[in-house]
C-alpha cells in the first residue's frame, strides 16, 4: 500500500509542530561517542611504567599490551560499531521530535556505559557478570533503537524522503527491525551460553561485532563461486552492509573532530594535573625559585608542544583529505576508525616519551613506539585516499583525481607523516644519541614542512622531469606530463 | 579606493585553488576550546574532601571555593573570552586556505596552554612567573591573530562579502587590528608592572578581560548623560562590542555541545578509573564474588545515571531553546557561558553526592550544592530566553514569541529544572531523611516529566482558565486567551 507522500523540505518545517532538524542531535551524539571511544586511553596512559634497566621497557609494554591496550582498542572498536549503527539509523530517520530526542539520549547513556562493562570483562575474564552486563546493555540499546524505528515509521514525515515516497515502506520497516534486533538476540544467546561455557560467549560476541563483515565475505565468496547473485532489491539502499554503502560524511567528520579534539585536550589535562609544583616543595627543594622548579618540567613542555603539533597536523591532513572527498563509504569509514584508534594512542606516546631519563634504552624504545603510532595513524589516512581513488568518479573532487591539479600535492600531504615517522624510526636504530627532546623538536618543525610542501612538490616534479625527459622545454605541458610520470608507479602500487 | 568585487559563493569555490570553507576548522576549534574550558573541573572534582563530622563539609568546600573552583571559573571565563574573540575574527574571515588553517592551529595550541599558566598563577599568587607566562601566551596569540587578519586582508576573496564589497576596507582592517592588538599591548604593560608591583598586574589583567564590557558601560553612561552619541559609522558591523552584536549561532551551539558532551563523558571516565575492583581485593574481601564487590559501588552507578540524565536533559532544554532562536547576540552568548560554567560543575556535584555515608550532614549539604549548580545552570538558560523575548522579532521564531503556540510550552520546559532544583533544595532543609539515592532517583524520573510536560501545560492552562474566567465555554478561544492571562504576570516580571 503506497503511503501518502508528504514532502518535508526544510522550508516545510512549520507543517509539523515539534518536528525538528536532526543535525544538532547527531552532532552531540558524535561528540559523545568520539569522546567515550578515546578517553579509555587514559587508564592506559596513566599506568606507571617501571624505569628499570634490567626489566626493559619492552617487557612492561608487553604487559600493558596484553590487558589495557587491548581494552582500549576493543572499546574503540565496539563503540565505533555502535556509532556506525547510529549513523545508519539516522540516515533513515532524518527529522526528529522531542520524543525521539529523549529516546536517543537514553540510547547514548547506555552506549557511554559500555566501556565500563568492557573493563569489567577484561579484568575478570572468567566471571560471567561482565558478559551479562555487556549483553544487557546491548539488548537494552537494541530495544530502544527498535522503539525509535517503530515510532518513526508511525510518523512517516520523520523519515528519509526516499522511504517516504517508497511503496514498500513496510518492507523497509521489517528489514531494518530485523537487522537491528539481530544483535540483541545474539547477545541474549551469548548471555545464556555464558552460564554453560563462558568461552563460547566471547566467540559469540566477536561474531556479533564482525557479523556484517563476515556475512559480506561469505556473500562475496558465494558470488565468486557460483556467479553474481543479487538477492537484495535495487531499491534497498539502507542497511545493506555493502562496503560502498554511503556513510554520512558530516558525521564521519564530526566523529573525527571529536577524537582529535579530545586527544589534544588530554595532553594539557595531564600537564595541568601533574606539572604544577607544590608550593612547599618549591620552598624546600628549590629555595623558593619557581623558575628552577619549572625547569625540571622542561621535557614535559617540549613533549606537549610536539604532541599537540602532531595531533593538530594529523587533523589538518584529515581535513584536507575530506575537503576533497565527495562521498564517504563504509569501507572508508572503517579505515578512518583504524586511523583514529592510533591517533587516540598519542597520549600514551606523549606519556612514554618524557618519563624516562635521557639516553636510556627505554627512551629510544618510547620514541620508536611513538613513531609506530604516528606511522599507522598516517598510513590509514593514506589508505582512505587509495580506496577513494579506486572509485574516484563517485568519491573524489576532480582536483585530486588522477591528473587533477592537486593530485600530487594531496599525495605528498598524506605521505609526509608516514615518511617522517618511518625515517625517525630508522634514525633511532642507527643513532644511539637520538633523544626525546630531538624527537619533539622534530615534531614541532613538521608544520614548516607543510608550509613549504607545495614548493617541494614543484621541485620534486621538476627534478623528475629533468631525469626522465630532459628534452622537453615547455614547463607548462611538462608539468602536466610529470603528473603522468609520477602516477605510473603509484598506479602500479594500487592495482 | 574601492577594491574589485569578487563574489565567493559556495559554487565559486573552484575560482581560487586551495580556498576552503571554514566550517570544519571552526567546528574543530569549538570542540577544542569547549573541552579545554570544561576539563579544568577535573582537578576540582578529584580533590578528596575529608569526611570528618567535626570539620564539616562546609569548611572543606570553602577551602575548595577559594582556590580550585576559582581557577576553574576564571579559566572558563578567560577561555570563553578567547573563544568570543575567535568567533569575531572568523565572522570577518569566512573562507580559509592551508596557511590560515596552520596559523589557527598555532593559535589553538597557545589557547590550550592558557589553563596551565592560570593554574600557576593561582598556586603561586605572589610569583611573577605565572603572570609573565600568561601575558606571554596572550601576546603571542594576539600576534598570530594579527597575522591572520593581515594575511586575510591581503587576499580579499577570503573575507566576508560585506567587507569585500565595502569601499573602506582599509578602515575595517585598521579597526580590527586595533581591537585585536589592544589586549596584547595591555598584557605587555601588565608584565612590566608585575616586576614593580605585581598586585597592579592582576587588576590590569581583570580590566583586560572586562574591557569590552567596561567600555560599553562607559559609553552607555555617557550617552545617558549627554544624549545619544553615535561615533561608529553605520557600516561598522564587526567588533562593535555592542550587546546585540550578532554571534554565530552555529558556533554557540557547537561550543555548548562540546561542554555538555565532555561533562557527560567525565562522569563515566571516573567510573571506569575508580570503580573496577582489583581481582585480589575481590578474592580476599568478598570471597571471589564479583556481584558482592560491585554492590559496594551501587550508589556510584545510581549517581552516574542520575547525573547523566541531568546533563542530557539540560542539553535537551538548550537544544529546544536554540531550535527556536533565529539570531544569537553577544549578551545571549554571555548568559550561555554562565549557564555552561555551572553545567561544567556537575562532575563536582556527582563526586560529592556519592562519597559521603548515608544520612550524614555532609550528604545533605552535597545534595544542596548539586541543587544550586543545577538551579543556576537552568536559570541562566531561562535568562537567555527572557533576553531573547525583549527583541523577539529579531531573535525568536514566531512559534515561541508571545502568543505563539509553543510559547507556554517553552516556558515550562525552561522553568522545569530551576523549579525542581529549588524544590529539592527546600525538601532537603525540611526532610532530614532525604538521601543521595532519593536525589538520584529523582534525577532519573525528570525525563518522564519532560514527556508529560505538554499534557501538564494543557492541564495547567485549563486550570487557570477555570480559576480566572470560568464563564467562557469555548476551549479553543479560551486557550488563546489563557496565553494572554499567563503572559501578563510574566510580562510584568520581564519589564
GROMACS .gro file of C-alpha atoms in nm, chain A residues 31-440:
model
  410
   31UNK     CA    1   3.080   1.431   2.017
   32UNK     CA    2   2.971   1.198   2.299
   33UNK     CA    3   3.063   0.878   2.117
   34UNK     CA    4   3.401   1.004   1.994
   35UNK     CA    5   3.499   1.122   2.342
   36UNK     CA    6   3.385   0.793   2.500
   37UNK     CA    7   3.586   0.594   2.245
   38UNK     CA    8   3.900   0.797   2.311
   39UNK     CA    9   3.908   0.863   2.686
   40UNK     CA   10   3.965   0.495   2.753
   41UNK     CA   11   4.329   0.563   2.659
   42UNK     CA   12   4.364   0.748   2.992
   43UNK     CA   13   4.380   0.435   3.212
   44UNK     CA   14   4.648   0.305   2.969
   45UNK     CA   15   4.848   0.629   2.970
   46UNK     CA   16   4.826   0.666   3.347
   47UNK     CA   17   4.979   0.323   3.408
   48UNK     CA   18   5.320   0.385   3.555
   49UNK     CA   19   5.590   0.204   3.359
   50UNK     CA   20   5.877   0.099   3.587
   51UNK     CA   21   6.206   0.254   3.483
   52UNK     CA   22   6.420  -0.049   3.542
   53UNK     CA   23   6.711  -0.112   3.307
   54UNK     CA   24   6.714  -0.484   3.384
   55UNK     CA   25   6.346  -0.530   3.323
   56UNK     CA   26   6.335  -0.342   2.997
   57UNK     CA   27   6.054  -0.126   2.869
   58UNK     CA   28   5.970  -0.395   2.617
   59UNK     CA   29   5.851  -0.622   2.899
   60UNK     CA   30   5.634  -0.364   3.073
   61UNK     CA   31   5.490  -0.262   2.737
   62UNK     CA   32   5.411  -0.624   2.666
   63UNK     CA   33   5.230  -0.637   2.999
   64UNK     CA   34   5.038  -0.324   2.900
   65UNK     CA   35   4.966  -0.458   2.554
   66UNK     CA   36   4.803  -0.773   2.683
   67UNK     CA   37   4.549  -0.601   2.908
   68UNK     CA   38   4.490  -0.226   2.899
   69UNK     CA   39   4.576  -0.156   2.534
   70UNK     CA   40   4.352  -0.447   2.437
   71UNK     CA   41   4.068  -0.294   2.642
   72UNK     CA   42   4.129   0.043   2.475
   73UNK     CA   43   4.134  -0.099   2.121
   74UNK     CA   44   3.831  -0.323   2.178
   75UNK     CA   45   3.637  -0.036   2.335
   76UNK     CA   46   3.726   0.185   2.042
   77UNK     CA   47   3.611  -0.084   1.800
   78UNK     CA   48   3.285  -0.164   1.981
   79UNK     CA   49   3.194   0.200   2.030
   80UNK     CA   50   3.270   0.260   1.660
   81UNK     CA   51   3.037  -0.024   1.568
   82UNK     CA   52   2.765   0.131   1.787
   83UNK     CA   53   2.834   0.464   1.618
   84UNK     CA   54   2.807   0.313   1.269
   85UNK     CA   55   2.471   0.162   1.369
   86UNK     CA   56   2.363   0.504   1.495
   87UNK     CA   57   2.460   0.665   1.160
   88UNK     CA   58   2.266   0.402   0.970
   89UNK     CA   59   1.959   0.456   1.188
   90UNK     CA   60   1.963   0.833   1.140
   91UNK     CA   61   2.020   0.806   0.766
   92UNK     CA   62   1.671   0.654   0.762
   93UNK     CA   63   1.522   0.896   1.017
   94UNK     CA   64   1.612   1.247   0.905
   95UNK     CA   65   1.385   1.456   1.126
   96UNK     CA   66   1.323   1.426   1.499
   97UNK     CA   67   1.081   1.541   1.766
   98UNK     CA   68   1.109   1.568   2.143
   99UNK     CA   69   1.023   1.203   2.200
  100UNK     CA   70   1.292   1.078   1.960
  101UNK     CA   71   1.545   1.317   2.114
  102UNK     CA   72   1.478   1.173   2.460
  103UNK     CA   73   1.493   0.813   2.333
  104UNK     CA   74   1.825   0.894   2.165
  105UNK     CA   75   1.962   1.037   2.491
  106UNK     CA   76   1.866   0.715   2.670
  107UNK     CA   77   2.050   0.523   2.399
  108UNK     CA   78   2.357   0.746   2.446
  109UNK     CA   79   2.351   0.688   2.821
  110UNK     CA   80   2.381   0.314   2.765
  111UNK     CA   81   2.649   0.349   2.496
  112UNK     CA   82   2.862   0.556   2.734
  113UNK     CA   83   2.822   0.277   2.991
  114UNK     CA   84   2.964   0.012   2.751
  115UNK     CA   85   3.334   0.089   2.823
  116UNK     CA   86   3.278   0.015   3.190
  117UNK     CA   87   3.122  -0.326   3.123
  118UNK     CA   88   3.414  -0.393   2.893
  119UNK     CA   89   3.666  -0.302   3.163
  120UNK     CA   90   3.492  -0.549   3.392
  121UNK     CA   91   3.510  -0.820   3.125
  122UNK     CA   92   3.882  -0.758   3.074
  123UNK     CA   93   3.964  -0.751   3.446
  124UNK     CA   94   3.755  -1.057   3.537
  125UNK     CA   95   3.780  -1.267   3.223
  126UNK     CA   96   3.646  -1.580   3.391
  127UNK     CA   97   3.349  -1.415   3.558
  128UNK     CA   98   3.017  -1.414   3.375
  129UNK     CA   99   2.900  -1.086   3.530
  130UNK     CA  100   3.092  -0.870   3.282
  131UNK     CA  101   2.944  -1.059   2.989
  132UNK     CA  102   2.595  -1.036   3.138
  133UNK     CA  103   2.623  -0.660   3.196
  134UNK     CA  104   2.760  -0.603   2.845
  135UNK     CA  105   2.488  -0.818   2.686
  136UNK     CA  106   2.225  -0.646   2.900
  137UNK     CA  107   2.337  -0.302   2.781
  138UNK     CA  108   2.344  -0.412   2.416
  139UNK     CA  109   1.998  -0.566   2.447
  140UNK     CA  110   1.850  -0.251   2.600
  141UNK     CA  111   2.018  -0.040   2.329
  142UNK     CA  112   1.864  -0.270   2.066
  143UNK     CA  113   1.519  -0.238   2.223
  144UNK     CA  114   1.548   0.144   2.235
  145UNK     CA  115   1.662   0.155   1.871
  146UNK     CA  116   1.367  -0.066   1.771
  147UNK     CA  117   1.135   0.169   1.958
  148UNK     CA  118   1.290   0.461   1.767
  149UNK     CA  119   1.229   0.280   1.436
  150UNK     CA  120   0.869   0.189   1.524
  151UNK     CA  121   0.798   0.543   1.643
  152UNK     CA  122   0.950   0.697   1.329
  153UNK     CA  123   0.764   0.466   1.091
  154UNK     CA  124   0.437   0.551   1.269
  155UNK     CA  125   0.508   0.918   1.179
  156UNK     CA  126   0.632   0.893   0.820
  157UNK     CA  127   0.711   1.266   0.792
  158UNK     CA  128   1.017   1.195   1.012
  159UNK     CA  129   1.164   0.954   0.757
  160UNK     CA  130   1.407   0.987   0.471
  161UNK     CA  131   1.229   1.117   0.161
  162UNK     CA  132   1.325   0.807  -0.038
  163UNK     CA  133   1.142   0.584   0.212
  164UNK     CA  134   0.854   0.830   0.243
  165UNK     CA  135   0.774   0.806  -0.128
  166UNK     CA  136   0.853   0.436  -0.141
  167UNK     CA  137   0.571   0.190  -0.199
  168UNK     CA  138   0.715  -0.085   0.018
  169UNK     CA  139   0.759   0.114   0.337
  170UNK     CA  140   0.654  -0.187   0.540
  171UNK     CA  141   0.926  -0.396   0.378
  172UNK     CA  142   1.182  -0.135   0.480
  173UNK     CA  143   1.049  -0.129   0.834
  174UNK     CA  144   1.072  -0.506   0.871
  175UNK     CA  145   1.416  -0.524   0.712
  176UNK     CA  146   1.555  -0.252   0.940
  177UNK     CA  147   1.396  -0.400   1.253
  178UNK     CA  148   1.534  -0.740   1.159
  179UNK     CA  149   1.888  -0.601   1.118
  180UNK     CA  150   1.867  -0.406   1.444
  181UNK     CA  151   1.721  -0.691   1.650
  182UNK     CA  152   1.979  -0.942   1.523
  183UNK     CA  153   2.244  -0.808   1.763
  184UNK     CA  154   2.037  -0.807   2.086
  185UNK     CA  155   1.902  -1.156   2.010
  186UNK     CA  156   2.254  -1.292   1.962
  187UNK     CA  157   2.355  -1.116   2.284
  188UNK     CA  158   2.067  -1.289   2.457
  189UNK     CA  159   2.204  -1.627   2.347
  190UNK     CA  160   2.556  -1.522   2.444
  191UNK     CA  161   2.437  -1.438   2.795
  192UNK     CA  162   2.262  -1.777   2.826
  193UNK     CA  163   2.570  -1.962   2.698
  194UNK     CA  164   2.787  -1.774   2.948
  195UNK     CA  165   2.637  -1.986   3.229
  196UNK     CA  166   2.717  -2.311   3.049
  197UNK     CA  167   3.051  -2.245   2.882
  198UNK     CA  168   3.167  -1.885   2.905
  199UNK     CA  169   3.445  -1.912   2.644
  200UNK     CA  170   3.176  -1.967   2.383
  201UNK     CA  171   3.015  -1.635   2.481
  202UNK     CA  172   3.332  -1.446   2.386
  203UNK     CA  173   3.338  -1.617   2.048
  204UNK     CA  174   2.971  -1.531   2.002
  205UNK     CA  175   3.033  -1.166   2.096
  206UNK     CA  176   3.322  -1.144   1.849
  207UNK     CA  177   3.094  -1.290   1.580
  208UNK     CA  178   2.827  -1.030   1.662
  209UNK     CA  179   3.075  -0.744   1.615
  210UNK     CA  180   3.215  -0.876   1.290
  211UNK     CA  181   2.882  -1.017   1.167
  212UNK     CA  182   2.831  -0.765   0.885
  213UNK     CA  183   3.187  -0.817   0.763
  214UNK     CA  184   3.159  -1.196   0.786
  215UNK     CA  185   2.828  -1.204   0.602
  216UNK     CA  186   2.972  -0.975   0.334
  217UNK     CA  187   3.275  -1.203   0.295
  218UNK     CA  188   3.051  -1.509   0.269
  219UNK     CA  189   2.833  -1.335   0.011
  220UNK     CA  190   3.141  -1.233  -0.188
  221UNK     CA  191   3.280  -1.588  -0.177
  222UNK     CA  192   2.948  -1.730  -0.286
  223UNK     CA  193   2.919  -1.482  -0.572
  224UNK     CA  194   3.271  -1.576  -0.686
  225UNK     CA  195   3.191  -1.948  -0.660
  226UNK     CA  196   2.851  -1.967  -0.826
  227UNK     CA  197   2.841  -1.639  -1.013
  228UNK     CA  198   2.688  -1.300  -0.940
  229UNK     CA  199   2.391  -1.332  -0.703
  230UNK     CA  200   2.179  -1.021  -0.638
  231UNK     CA  201   1.938  -1.102  -0.357
  232UNK     CA  202   1.856  -0.755  -0.228
  233UNK     CA  203   1.621  -0.541  -0.436
  234UNK     CA  204   1.775  -0.245  -0.611
  235UNK     CA  205   1.564  -0.009  -0.407
  236UNK     CA  206   1.720  -0.125  -0.079
  237UNK     CA  207   1.975   0.149  -0.011
  238UNK     CA  208   1.988   0.128   0.367
  239UNK     CA  209   2.128  -0.138   0.596
  240UNK     CA  210   2.292  -0.324   0.308
  241UNK     CA  211   2.633  -0.360   0.479
  242UNK     CA  212   2.799  -0.338   0.138
  243UNK     CA  213   3.149  -0.183   0.159
  244UNK     CA  214   3.034   0.101  -0.066
  245UNK     CA  215   2.716   0.178   0.130
  246UNK     CA  216   2.728   0.554   0.186
  247UNK     CA  217   2.817   0.680   0.534
  248UNK     CA  218   2.718   1.039   0.618
  249UNK     CA  219   3.031   1.247   0.550
  250UNK     CA  220   2.929   1.514   0.802
  251UNK     CA  221   2.912   1.258   1.078
  252UNK     CA  222   3.245   1.096   0.991
  253UNK     CA  223   3.399   1.444   1.009
  254UNK     CA  224   3.225   1.527   1.336
  255UNK     CA  225   3.336   1.199   1.493
  256UNK     CA  226   3.695   1.251   1.377
  257UNK     CA  227   3.697   1.610   1.505
  258UNK     CA  228   3.580   1.485   1.843
  259UNK     CA  229   3.862   1.230   1.863
  260UNK     CA  230   4.132   1.478   1.755
  261UNK     CA  231   3.999   1.742   1.995
  262UNK     CA  232   3.984   1.515   2.299
  263UNK     CA  233   4.333   1.376   2.228
  264UNK     CA  234   4.478   1.728   2.211
  265UNK     CA  235   4.299   1.813   2.534
  266UNK     CA  236   4.405   1.504   2.729
  267UNK     CA  237   4.765   1.620   2.679
  268UNK     CA  238   4.710   1.955   2.850
  269UNK     CA  239   4.497   1.793   3.121
  270UNK     CA  240   4.799   1.582   3.221
  271UNK     CA  241   5.018   1.893   3.226
  272UNK     CA  242   4.769   2.081   3.446
  273UNK     CA  243   4.720   1.793   3.691
  274UNK     CA  244   5.082   1.678   3.724
  275UNK     CA  245   5.311   1.969   3.646
  276UNK     CA  246   5.202   2.241   3.886
  277UNK     CA  247   5.464   2.210   4.162
  278UNK     CA  248   5.364   2.212   4.527
  279UNK     CA  249   5.449   2.546   4.695
  280UNK     CA  250   5.612   2.372   4.991
  281UNK     CA  251   5.830   2.161   4.759
  282UNK     CA  252   5.938   2.474   4.571
  283UNK     CA  253   6.026   2.639   4.902
  284UNK     CA  254   6.226   2.342   5.034
  285UNK     CA  255   6.397   2.195   4.730
  286UNK     CA  256   6.446   2.498   4.507
  287UNK     CA  257   6.486   2.775   4.766
  288UNK     CA  258   6.161   2.939   4.656
  289UNK     CA  259   6.271   2.974   4.293
  290UNK     CA  260   5.972   2.882   4.076
  291UNK     CA  261   6.181   2.903   3.757
  292UNK     CA  262   6.420   2.639   3.888
  293UNK     CA  263   6.125   2.419   3.988
  294UNK     CA  264   5.965   2.453   3.647
  295UNK     CA  265   6.289   2.377   3.464
  296UNK     CA  266   6.251   2.020   3.588
  297UNK     CA  267   5.937   2.002   3.374
  298UNK     CA  268   6.115   2.131   3.061
  299UNK     CA  269   6.089   1.797   2.875
  300UNK     CA  270   5.715   1.783   2.953
  301UNK     CA  271   5.651   2.122   2.790
  302UNK     CA  272   5.851   2.025   2.484
  303UNK     CA  273   5.667   1.692   2.469
  304UNK     CA  274   5.335   1.876   2.499
  305UNK     CA  275   5.404   2.120   2.215
  306UNK     CA  276   5.547   1.842   1.999
  307UNK     CA  277   5.249   1.612   2.059
  308UNK     CA  278   4.998   1.892   2.009
  309UNK     CA  279   5.166   1.981   1.678
  310UNK     CA  280   5.142   1.616   1.569
  311UNK     CA  281   4.772   1.585   1.663
  312UNK     CA  282   4.695   1.921   1.503
  313UNK     CA  283   4.871   1.831   1.178
  314UNK     CA  284   4.716   1.487   1.158
  315UNK     CA  285   4.381   1.667   1.190
  316UNK     CA  286   4.498   1.911   0.922
  317UNK     CA  287   4.581   1.626   0.682
  318UNK     CA  288   4.246   1.462   0.760
  319UNK     CA  289   4.071   1.794   0.700
  320UNK     CA  290   4.250   1.846   0.365
  321UNK     CA  291   4.159   1.493   0.255
  322UNK     CA  292   3.790   1.513   0.348
  323UNK     CA  293   3.762   1.855   0.187
  324UNK     CA  294   3.810   1.676  -0.145
  325UNK     CA  295   3.607   1.366  -0.062
  326UNK     CA  296   3.257   1.397  -0.204
  327UNK     CA  297   3.110   1.071  -0.071
  328UNK     CA  298   3.216   0.853   0.223
  329UNK     CA  299   3.166   0.478   0.205
  330UNK     CA  300   3.153   0.221   0.485
  331UNK     CA  301   3.497   0.089   0.394
  332UNK     CA  302   3.649   0.437   0.408
  333UNK     CA  303   3.476   0.481   0.744
  334UNK     CA  304   3.636   0.161   0.871
  335UNK     CA  305   3.985   0.275   0.764
  336UNK     CA  306   3.914   0.611   0.929
  337UNK     CA  307   3.825   0.431   1.252
  338UNK     CA  308   4.158   0.245   1.243
  339UNK     CA  309   4.344   0.571   1.185
  340UNK     CA  310   4.159   0.735   1.475
  341UNK     CA  311   4.229   0.440   1.706
  342UNK     CA  312   4.602   0.511   1.657
  343UNK     CA  313   4.550   0.886   1.698
  344UNK     CA  314   4.384   0.802   2.029
  345UNK     CA  315   4.707   0.629   2.128
  346UNK     CA  316   4.906   0.952   2.108
  347UNK     CA  317   4.854   1.045   2.477
  348UNK     CA  318   5.027   0.716   2.558
  349UNK     CA  319   5.317   0.812   2.328
  350UNK     CA  320   5.333   1.153   2.497
  351UNK     CA  321   5.343   0.990   2.840
  352UNK     CA  322   5.613   0.741   2.743
  353UNK     CA  323   5.850   0.980   2.566
  354UNK     CA  324   5.902   1.217   2.857
  355UNK     CA  325   5.911   0.988   3.158
  356UNK     CA  326   6.244   0.813   3.104
  357UNK     CA  327   6.592   0.950   3.177
  358UNK     CA  328   6.775   1.082   2.875
  359UNK     CA  329   6.982   0.843   2.661
  360UNK     CA  330   6.839   0.535   2.828
  361UNK     CA  331   6.737   0.242   2.613
  362UNK     CA  332   6.379   0.290   2.735
  363UNK     CA  333   6.376   0.641   2.592
  364UNK     CA  334   6.472   0.515   2.247
  365UNK     CA  335   6.205   0.248   2.263
  366UNK     CA  336   5.945   0.503   2.372
  367UNK     CA  337   6.035   0.713   2.065
  368UNK     CA  338   6.003   0.404   1.848
  369UNK     CA  339   5.656   0.332   1.989
  370UNK     CA  340   5.559   0.693   1.913
  371UNK     CA  341   5.685   0.653   1.557
  372UNK     CA  342   5.483   0.335   1.512
  373UNK     CA  343   5.165   0.506   1.641
  374UNK     CA  344   5.213   0.810   1.415
  375UNK     CA  345   5.305   0.589   1.119
  376UNK     CA  346   4.986   0.382   1.144
  377UNK     CA  347   4.768   0.689   1.206
  378UNK     CA  348   4.912   0.837   0.885
  379UNK     CA  349   4.918   0.522   0.674
  380UNK     CA  350   4.546   0.456   0.735
  381UNK     CA  351   4.471   0.812   0.622
  382UNK     CA  352   4.667   0.737   0.306
  383UNK     CA  353   4.469   0.413   0.272
  384UNK     CA  354   4.142   0.611   0.276
  385UNK     CA  355   4.273   0.807  -0.021
  386UNK     CA  356   4.385   0.496  -0.207
  387UNK     CA  357   4.040   0.341  -0.157
  388UNK     CA  358   3.874   0.663  -0.269
  389UNK     CA  359   4.089   0.666  -0.584
  390UNK     CA  360   3.956   0.323  -0.681
  391UNK     CA  361   3.615   0.477  -0.735
  392UNK     CA  362   3.732   0.833  -0.791
  393UNK     CA  363   3.440   0.943  -1.011
  394UNK     CA  364   3.200   0.897  -0.721
  395UNK     CA  365   3.410   0.969  -0.416
  396UNK     CA  366   3.661   1.241  -0.508
  397UNK     CA  367   3.659   1.603  -0.618
  398UNK     CA  368   3.800   1.646  -0.974
  399UNK     CA  369   4.102   1.841  -0.837
  400UNK     CA  370   4.252   1.539  -0.663
  401UNK     CA  371   4.164   1.268  -0.916
  402UNK     CA  372   4.440   1.132  -1.139
  403UNK     CA  373   4.560   1.428  -1.343
  404UNK     CA  374   4.384   1.680  -1.121
  405UNK     CA  375   4.597   1.978  -1.035
  406UNK     CA  376   4.603   1.898  -0.661
  407UNK     CA  377   4.663   1.524  -0.703
  408UNK     CA  378   5.038   1.516  -0.638
  409UNK     CA  379   5.013   1.775  -0.363
  410UNK     CA  380   4.749   1.569  -0.180
  411UNK     CA  381   4.964   1.257  -0.213
  412UNK     CA  382   5.259   1.448  -0.067
  413UNK     CA  383   5.047   1.578   0.222
  414UNK     CA  384   4.920   1.231   0.306
  415UNK     CA  385   5.261   1.067   0.267
  416UNK     CA  386   5.452   1.320   0.478
  417UNK     CA  387   5.369   1.179   0.822
  418UNK     CA  388   5.421   0.810   0.740
  419UNK     CA  389   5.755   0.901   0.575
  420UNK     CA  390   5.871   1.117   0.865
  421UNK     CA  391   5.768   0.851   1.118
  422UNK     CA  392   5.942   0.576   0.923
  423UNK     CA  393   6.255   0.789   0.880
  424UNK     CA  394   6.266   0.870   1.251
  425UNK     CA  395   6.221   0.506   1.341
  426UNK     CA  396   6.526   0.407   1.137
  427UNK     CA  397   6.722   0.705   1.273
  428UNK     CA  398   6.664   0.575   1.627
  429UNK     CA  399   6.802   0.239   1.519
  430UNK     CA  400   7.120   0.394   1.375
  431UNK     CA  401   7.187   0.688   1.606
  432UNK     CA  402   7.214   0.595   1.970
  433UNK     CA  403   7.244   0.965   2.058
  434UNK     CA  404   6.890   1.032   1.937
  435UNK     CA  405   6.682   1.159   2.229
  436UNK     CA  406   6.326   1.256   2.317
  437UNK     CA  407   6.394   1.634   2.302
  438UNK     CA  408   6.529   1.594   1.947
  439UNK     CA  409   6.219   1.392   1.863
  440UNK     CA  410   5.986   1.661   1.998
   0.00000   0.00000   0.00000
